[in-house]
PDB file of C-alpha atoms in Angstrom:
ATOM      1  CA  MET A 271      13.208 -24.887  -1.563  1.00 31.00           C
ATOM      2  CA  SER A 272      14.769 -25.140   1.874  1.00 31.00           C
ATOM      3  CA  ALA A 273      15.764 -22.895   4.649  1.00 35.00           C
ATOM      4  CA  LEU A 274      18.609 -23.033   7.115  1.00 33.00           C
ATOM      5  CA  HIS A 275      17.711 -22.684  10.799  1.00 32.00           C
ATOM      6  CA  PHE A 276      19.955 -22.392  13.791  1.00 29.00           C
ATOM      7  CA  ALA A 277      18.286 -23.939  16.892  1.00 31.00           C
ATOM      8  CA  MET A 278      19.735 -24.879  20.211  1.00 30.00           C
ATOM      9  CA  GLY A 279      23.272 -24.864  18.984  1.00 30.00           C
ATOM     10  CA  HIS A 280      22.613 -27.052  16.017  1.00 32.00           C
ATOM     11  CA  LEU A 281      22.333 -26.161  12.374  1.00 32.00           C
ATOM     12  CA  ARG A 282      19.629 -28.006  10.631  1.00 35.00           C
ATOM     13  CA  LEU A 283      18.031 -27.956   7.132  1.00 36.00           C
ATOM     14  CA  LEU A 284      14.309 -27.490   6.880  1.00 36.00           C
ATOM     15  CA  LYS A 285      12.527 -28.881   3.909  1.00 38.00           C
ATOM     16  CA  ASP A 286       9.323 -27.374   2.615  1.00 40.00           C
ATOM     17  CA  THR A 287       7.242 -28.081   5.621  1.00 43.00           C
ATOM     18  CA  LYS A 288       4.974 -26.030   7.863  1.00 45.00           C
ATOM     19  CA  GLU A 289       7.941 -25.445  10.159  1.00 43.00           C
ATOM     20  CA  SER A 290      10.071 -23.938   7.349  1.00 41.00           C
ATOM     21  CA  GLN A 291       7.121 -21.713   6.338  1.00 44.00           C
ATOM     22  CA  VAL A 292       6.805 -20.398   9.859  1.00 47.00           C
ATOM     23  CA  PHE A 293      10.567 -19.718   9.990  1.00 42.00           C
ATOM     24  CA  GLN A 294      10.401 -17.855   6.592  1.00 51.00           C
ATOM     25  CA  LEU A 295       7.485 -15.815   7.832  1.00 53.00           C
ATOM     26  CA  ARG A 296       9.662 -14.594  10.820  1.00 63.00           C
ATOM     27  CA  GLN A 297      12.115 -12.872   8.507  1.00 84.00           C
ATOM     28  CA  HIS A 298      11.292  -9.230   7.895  1.00 92.00           C
ATOM     29  CA  LEU A 299      12.716  -6.476   5.728  1.00 94.00           C
ATOM     30  CA  LEU A 300      12.730  -2.883   6.811  1.00 96.00           C
ATOM     31  CA  GLU A 301      13.620  -0.324   4.252  1.00 97.00           C
ATOM     32  CA  LEU A 302      15.108   3.002   5.485  1.00 97.00           C
ATOM     33  CA  VAL A 303      15.072   5.637   2.756  1.00 97.00           C
ATOM     34  CA  GLY A 304      16.695   9.030   3.285  1.00 96.00           C
ATOM     35  CA  SER A 305      19.555  11.302   2.401  1.00 95.00           C
ATOM     36  CA  ASP A 306      21.461  11.220   5.730  1.00 95.00           C
ATOM     37  CA  GLU A 307      23.302   7.858   5.665  1.00 95.00           C
ATOM     38  CA  GLY A 308      24.819   8.542   9.140  1.00 95.00           C
ATOM     39  CA  LEU A 309      21.451   8.751  10.856  1.00 95.00           C
ATOM     40  CA  GLN A 310      20.216   5.727   8.888  1.00 97.00           C
ATOM     41  CA  GLU A 311      23.119   3.709  10.184  1.00 97.00           C
ATOM     42  CA  LYS A 312      22.607   4.922  13.780  1.00 97.00           C
ATOM     43  CA  LEU A 313      18.874   3.989  13.576  1.00 98.00           C
ATOM     44  CA  ALA A 314      19.591   0.609  11.962  1.00 97.00           C
ATOM     45  CA  LYS A 315      22.139  -0.274  14.684  1.00 97.00           C
ATOM     46  CA  ALA A 316      19.601   0.739  17.388  1.00 97.00           C
ATOM     47  CA  ILE A 317      16.949  -1.469  15.836  1.00 97.00           C
ATOM     48  CA  LEU A 318      19.328  -4.468  15.538  1.00 96.00           C
ATOM     49  CA  GLN A 319      20.292  -4.123  19.164  1.00 96.00           C
ATOM     50  CA  GLU A 320      16.687  -4.386  20.347  1.00 96.00           C
ATOM     51  CA  LYS A 321      15.401  -7.779  21.616  1.00 93.00           C
ATOM     52  CA  LYS A 322      13.065  -9.445  19.082  1.00 90.00           C
ATOM     53  CA  ASN A 323      11.737 -12.870  18.330  1.00 88.00           C
ATOM     54  CA  PHE A 324      12.132 -12.591  14.585  1.00 89.00           C
ATOM     55  CA  LYS A 325      14.901 -12.018  12.103  1.00 91.00           C
ATOM     56  CA  ILE A 326      15.174  -8.627  10.678  1.00 93.00           C
ATOM     57  CA  ASN A 327      16.987  -7.365   7.615  1.00 93.00           C
ATOM     58  CA  ILE A 328      17.460  -3.648   7.181  1.00 96.00           C
ATOM     59  CA  HIS A 329      18.229  -2.153   3.876  1.00 95.00           C
ATOM     60  CA  LEU A 330      19.524   1.430   3.689  1.00 96.00           C
ATOM     61  CA  ALA A 331      18.806   3.468   0.584  1.00 96.00           C
ATOM     62  CA  THR A 332      19.438   7.091  -0.259  1.00 95.00           C
ATOM     63  CA  SER A 333      16.852   7.034  -3.022  1.00 94.00           C
ATOM     64  CA  LEU A 334      14.430   4.910  -4.974  1.00 94.00           C
ATOM     65  CA  PRO A 335      13.953   2.946  -7.207  1.00 91.00           C
ATOM     66  CA  LEU A 336      16.194   0.132  -5.991  1.00 86.00           C
ATOM     67  CA  PRO A 337      18.402  -1.399  -8.610  1.00 82.00           C
ATOM     68  CA  SER A 338      16.330  -3.963 -10.555  1.00 83.00           C
ATOM     69  CA  GLU A 339      19.138  -6.354 -11.361  1.00 82.00           C
ATOM     70  CA  ARG A 340      18.839  -7.998  -7.947  1.00 77.00           C
ATOM     71  CA  ASP A 341      14.960  -7.985  -7.769  1.00 77.00           C
ATOM     72  CA  HIS A 342      14.761 -11.685  -7.833  1.00 78.00           C
ATOM     73  CA  LEU A 343      17.002 -12.002  -4.810  1.00 78.00           C
ATOM     74  CA  ARG A 344      15.301  -9.219  -2.703  1.00 78.00           C
ATOM     75  CA  PRO A 345      12.925 -10.405  -0.016  1.00 82.00           C
ATOM     76  CA  ARG A 346       9.550  -8.909   0.331  1.00 88.00           C
ATOM     77  CA  ILE A 347       9.702  -5.423   1.969  1.00 93.00           C
ATOM     78  CA  ASP A 348       7.490  -5.239   4.997  1.00 95.00           C
ATOM     79  CA  LEU A 349       7.842  -1.625   6.008  1.00 97.00           C
ATOM     80  CA  ILE A 350       9.266   1.422   4.289  1.00 97.00           C
ATOM     81  CA  VAL A 351      10.436   4.309   6.470  1.00 98.00           C
ATOM     82  CA  PHE A 352      11.091   7.575   4.686  1.00 98.00           C
ATOM     83  CA  MET A 353      13.493   9.640   6.790  1.00 98.00           C
ATOM     84  CA  CYS A 354      13.253  13.455   6.369  1.00 96.00           C
ATOM     85  CA  ASP A 355      15.698  15.799   8.062  1.00 94.00           C
ATOM     86  CA  ILE A 356      13.838  18.942   9.198  1.00 92.00           C
ATOM     87  CA  LYS A 357      17.051  20.955   8.606  1.00 91.00           C
ATOM     88  CA  SER A 358      17.380  20.033   4.909  1.00 93.00           C
ATOM     89  CA  LYS A 359      15.149  20.972   2.076  1.00 94.00           C
ATOM     90  CA  TYR A 360      17.039  18.490  -0.002  1.00 96.00           C
ATOM     91  CA  SER A 361      15.992  15.738   2.338  1.00 95.00           C
ATOM     92  CA  LEU A 362      12.299  16.519   1.777  1.00 96.00           C
ATOM     93  CA  LYS A 363      12.788  16.759  -2.016  1.00 96.00           C
ATOM     94  CA  ASN A 364      14.532  13.467  -1.967  1.00 96.00           C
ATOM     95  CA  VAL A 365      11.673  11.778  -0.160  1.00 97.00           C
ATOM     96  CA  GLU A 366       9.128  13.350  -2.487  1.00 97.00           C
ATOM     97  CA  ALA A 367      11.045  12.096  -5.545  1.00 96.00           C
ATOM     98  CA  CYS A 368      11.151   8.586  -4.094  1.00 96.00           C
ATOM     99  CA  LEU A 369       7.447   8.312  -3.454  1.00 96.00           C
ATOM    100  CA  ASP A 370       6.754   7.966  -7.208  1.00 93.00           C
ATOM    101  CA  HIS A 371       8.610   4.721  -7.146  1.00 94.00           C
ATOM    102  CA  VAL A 372       6.578   3.029  -4.410  1.00 94.00           C
ATOM    103  CA  ASP A 373       3.756   0.680  -5.317  1.00 92.00           C
ATOM    104  CA  ALA A 374       0.351   2.020  -4.244  1.00 92.00           C
ATOM    105  CA  SER A 375      -0.290  -1.056  -2.117  1.00 91.00           C
ATOM    106  CA  PHE A 376       2.439   0.033   0.331  1.00 92.00           C
ATOM    107  CA  PHE A 377       0.342   3.070   1.234  1.00 91.00           C
ATOM    108  CA  LEU A 378      -2.102   0.811   2.887  1.00 89.00           C
ATOM    109  CA  GLY A 379      -0.234   0.814   6.153  1.00 91.00           C
ATOM    110  CA  LYS A 380       3.370  -0.212   5.143  1.00 95.00           C
ATOM    111  CA  VAL A 381       4.839   3.228   4.901  1.00 96.00           C
ATOM    112  CA  CYS A 382       5.716   5.879   7.446  1.00 96.00           C
ATOM    113  CA  PHE A 383       7.503   9.183   7.455  1.00 97.00           C
ATOM    114  CA  LEU A 384      10.142   9.722  10.139  1.00 97.00           C
ATOM    115  CA  VAL A 385      11.010  13.308  10.663  1.00 96.00           C
ATOM    116  CA  THR A 386      14.435  13.781  12.218  1.00 95.00           C
ATOM    117  CA  GLY A 387      16.083  16.857  13.846  1.00 91.00           C
ATOM    118  CA  VAL A 388      13.010  18.020  15.655  1.00 86.00           C
ATOM    119  CA  GLY A 389      15.164  19.044  18.697  1.00 78.00           C
ATOM    120  CA  ARG A 390      16.697  21.799  16.580  1.00 71.00           C
ATOM    121  CA  VAL A 391      13.572  23.608  15.406  1.00 68.00           C
ATOM    122  CA  ASN A 392      15.591  26.891  15.253  1.00 74.00           C
ATOM    123  CA  TYR A 393      17.473  25.441  12.298  1.00 77.00           C
ATOM    124  CA  CYS A 394      14.372  24.253  10.481  1.00 85.00           C
ATOM    125  CA  SER A 395      14.487  24.508   6.735  1.00 87.00           C
ATOM    126  CA  VAL A 396      11.412  22.414   6.012  1.00 89.00           C
ATOM    127  CA  GLU A 397       7.843  23.488   6.708  1.00 88.00           C
ATOM    128  CA  LEU A 398       6.104  21.078   9.094  1.00 87.00           C
ATOM    129  CA  ASN A 399       2.977  21.589   7.143  1.00 91.00           C
ATOM    130  CA  ALA A 400       4.692  20.106   4.045  1.00 94.00           C
ATOM    131  CA  ILE A 401       5.563  16.952   6.011  1.00 93.00           C
ATOM    132  CA  TRP A 402       2.026  16.638   7.540  1.00 92.00           C
ATOM    133  CA  LYS A 403       0.651  17.075   3.981  1.00 95.00           C
ATOM    134  CA  LEU A 404       2.799  14.078   2.797  1.00 94.00           C
ATOM    135  CA  GLY A 405       1.311  11.986   5.570  1.00 93.00           C
ATOM    136  CA  GLU A 406      -2.179  13.084   4.655  1.00 92.00           C
ATOM    137  CA  VAL A 407      -1.769  12.595   0.861  1.00 94.00           C
ATOM    138  CA  TYR A 408      -0.114   9.167   1.162  1.00 94.00           C
ATOM    139  CA  CYS A 409      -2.371   7.986   4.116  1.00 91.00           C
ATOM    140  CA  SER A 410       0.738   7.224   6.157  1.00 93.00           C
ATOM    141  CA  PRO A 411       1.751   8.085   9.695  1.00 93.00           C
ATOM    142  CA  VAL A 412       4.320  10.786  10.534  1.00 94.00           C
ATOM    143  CA  LEU A 413       6.695  10.251  13.413  1.00 95.00           C
ATOM    144  CA  PHE A 414       8.854  12.947  14.878  1.00 94.00           C
ATOM    145  CA  CYS A 415      12.193  12.233  16.626  1.00 94.00           C
ATOM    146  CA  GLU A 416      15.714  13.401  17.390  1.00 93.00           C
ATOM    147  CA  LEU A 417      18.065  10.516  16.438  1.00 95.00           C
ATOM    148  CA  GLU A 418      21.110  12.238  17.819  1.00 92.00           C
ATOM    149  CA  LEU A 419      19.851  11.543  21.367  1.00 94.00           C
ATOM    150  CA  ASP A 420      20.466   7.997  22.497  1.00 95.00           C
ATOM    151  CA  GLY A 421      17.220   7.560  24.505  1.00 96.00           C
ATOM    152  CA  ILE A 422      14.998   8.883  21.726  1.00 96.00           C
ATOM    153  CA  ARG A 423      16.870   6.763  19.171  1.00 97.00           C
ATOM    154  CA  VAL A 424      16.182   3.648  21.252  1.00 97.00           C
ATOM    155  CA  ALA A 425      12.490   4.548  21.651  1.00 97.00           C
ATOM    156  CA  THR A 426      12.180   5.209  17.941  1.00 97.00           C
ATOM    157  CA  ALA A 427      13.826   1.888  17.186  1.00 98.00           C
ATOM    158  CA  GLN A 428      11.324   0.067  19.502  1.00 97.00           C
ATOM    159  CA  ARG A 429       8.423   1.890  17.896  1.00 96.00           C
ATOM    160  CA  LEU A 430       9.586   0.924  14.383  1.00 97.00           C
ATOM    161  CA  LEU A 431      10.046  -2.677  15.428  1.00 96.00           C
ATOM    162  CA  ARG A 432       6.533  -2.822  16.731  1.00 94.00           C
ATOM    163  CA  MET A 433       5.227  -1.236  13.480  1.00 95.00           C
ATOM    164  CA  LEU A 434       7.239  -3.814  11.470  1.00 95.00           C
ATOM    165  CA  GLN A 435       5.642  -6.665  13.458  1.00 92.00           C
ATOM    166  CA  ILE A 436       2.255  -5.277  12.717  1.00 93.00           C
ATOM    167  CA  CYS A 437       3.033  -4.746   9.032  1.00 92.00           C
ATOM    168  CA  ALA A 438       4.329  -8.303   8.727  1.00 90.00           C
ATOM    169  CA  GLY A 439       1.151  -9.688  10.299  1.00 88.00           C
ATOM    170  CA  HIS A 440       2.568 -10.967  13.527  1.00 86.00           C
ATOM    171  CA  VAL A 441       0.170  -9.036  15.892  1.00 88.00           C
ATOM    172  CA  PRO A 442      -3.198 -10.914  15.979  1.00 88.00           C
ATOM    173  CA  GLY A 443      -6.233  -8.837  15.260  1.00 88.00           C
ATOM    174  CA  VAL A 444      -4.275  -5.759  13.972  1.00 87.00           C
ATOM    175  CA  SER A 445      -3.616  -5.283  10.300  1.00 85.00           C
ATOM    176  CA  ALA A 446      -1.177  -2.757   8.754  1.00 86.00           C
ATOM    177  CA  LEU A 447      -4.053  -0.855   7.289  1.00 82.00           C
ATOM    178  CA  CYS A 448      -5.928  -0.693  10.599  1.00 84.00           C
ATOM    179  CA  PHE A 449      -2.764   0.358  12.462  1.00 79.00           C
ATOM    180  CA  GLY A 450      -1.976   3.075   9.888  1.00 76.00           C
ATOM    181  CA  SER A 451      -5.472   4.484  10.208  1.00 76.00           C
ATOM    182  CA  LEU A 452      -5.271   4.515  14.023  1.00 76.00           C
ATOM    183  CA  MET A 453      -1.845   6.326  13.784  1.00 73.00           C
ATOM    184  CA  ARG A 454      -3.315   8.944  11.488  1.00 65.00           C
ATOM    185  CA  ASN A 455      -6.476   9.387  13.589  1.00 62.00           C
ATOM    186  CA  SER A 456      -4.326   9.942  16.736  1.00 60.00           C
ATOM    187  CA  ALA A 457      -2.282  12.619  15.035  1.00 60.00           C
ATOM    188  CA  ASP A 458      -5.490  14.465  14.177  1.00 60.00           C
ATOM    189  CA  ASP A 459      -6.552  14.678  17.852  1.00 56.00           C
TER     190      ASP A 459
END
């Protein structure tokens, strides 16, 4: 197996060496799952615009499971972000239905719930307790944001990138499980 690497203006082929393994480890897959494709796209663009020292692939899905015919081509998923719009009961039901299709090992720090639309609490259709309960039941952090606001969207993108680095094992001394536990404990305070 070999990998292509673009370095200092030259395209070179890496054989199965330690260098190619390091390169392959620097490729990460972030899965955004939610019913609002427009918000998914905005968040994905914000994430891709951030400065990073690793390659990121973002996959947008409205539901799970993912089609199985391409399983052999799909890279390992490092972080799954379930997006729930606080204004839509359908959004919450969609996330709940998707959870049954996620391998239990992902709930050891590689899943988070991103609640959108929190700036419009007056139009809230989803009980916040239901979302907190999901985080508790699935041992996963719950983040709140308003993706319609540029500044908050950028801050959310930065936060998700940092979480992705941790989940992929690129932050020495911090595992995804440890980080997930810290995130949940800080929410309890």
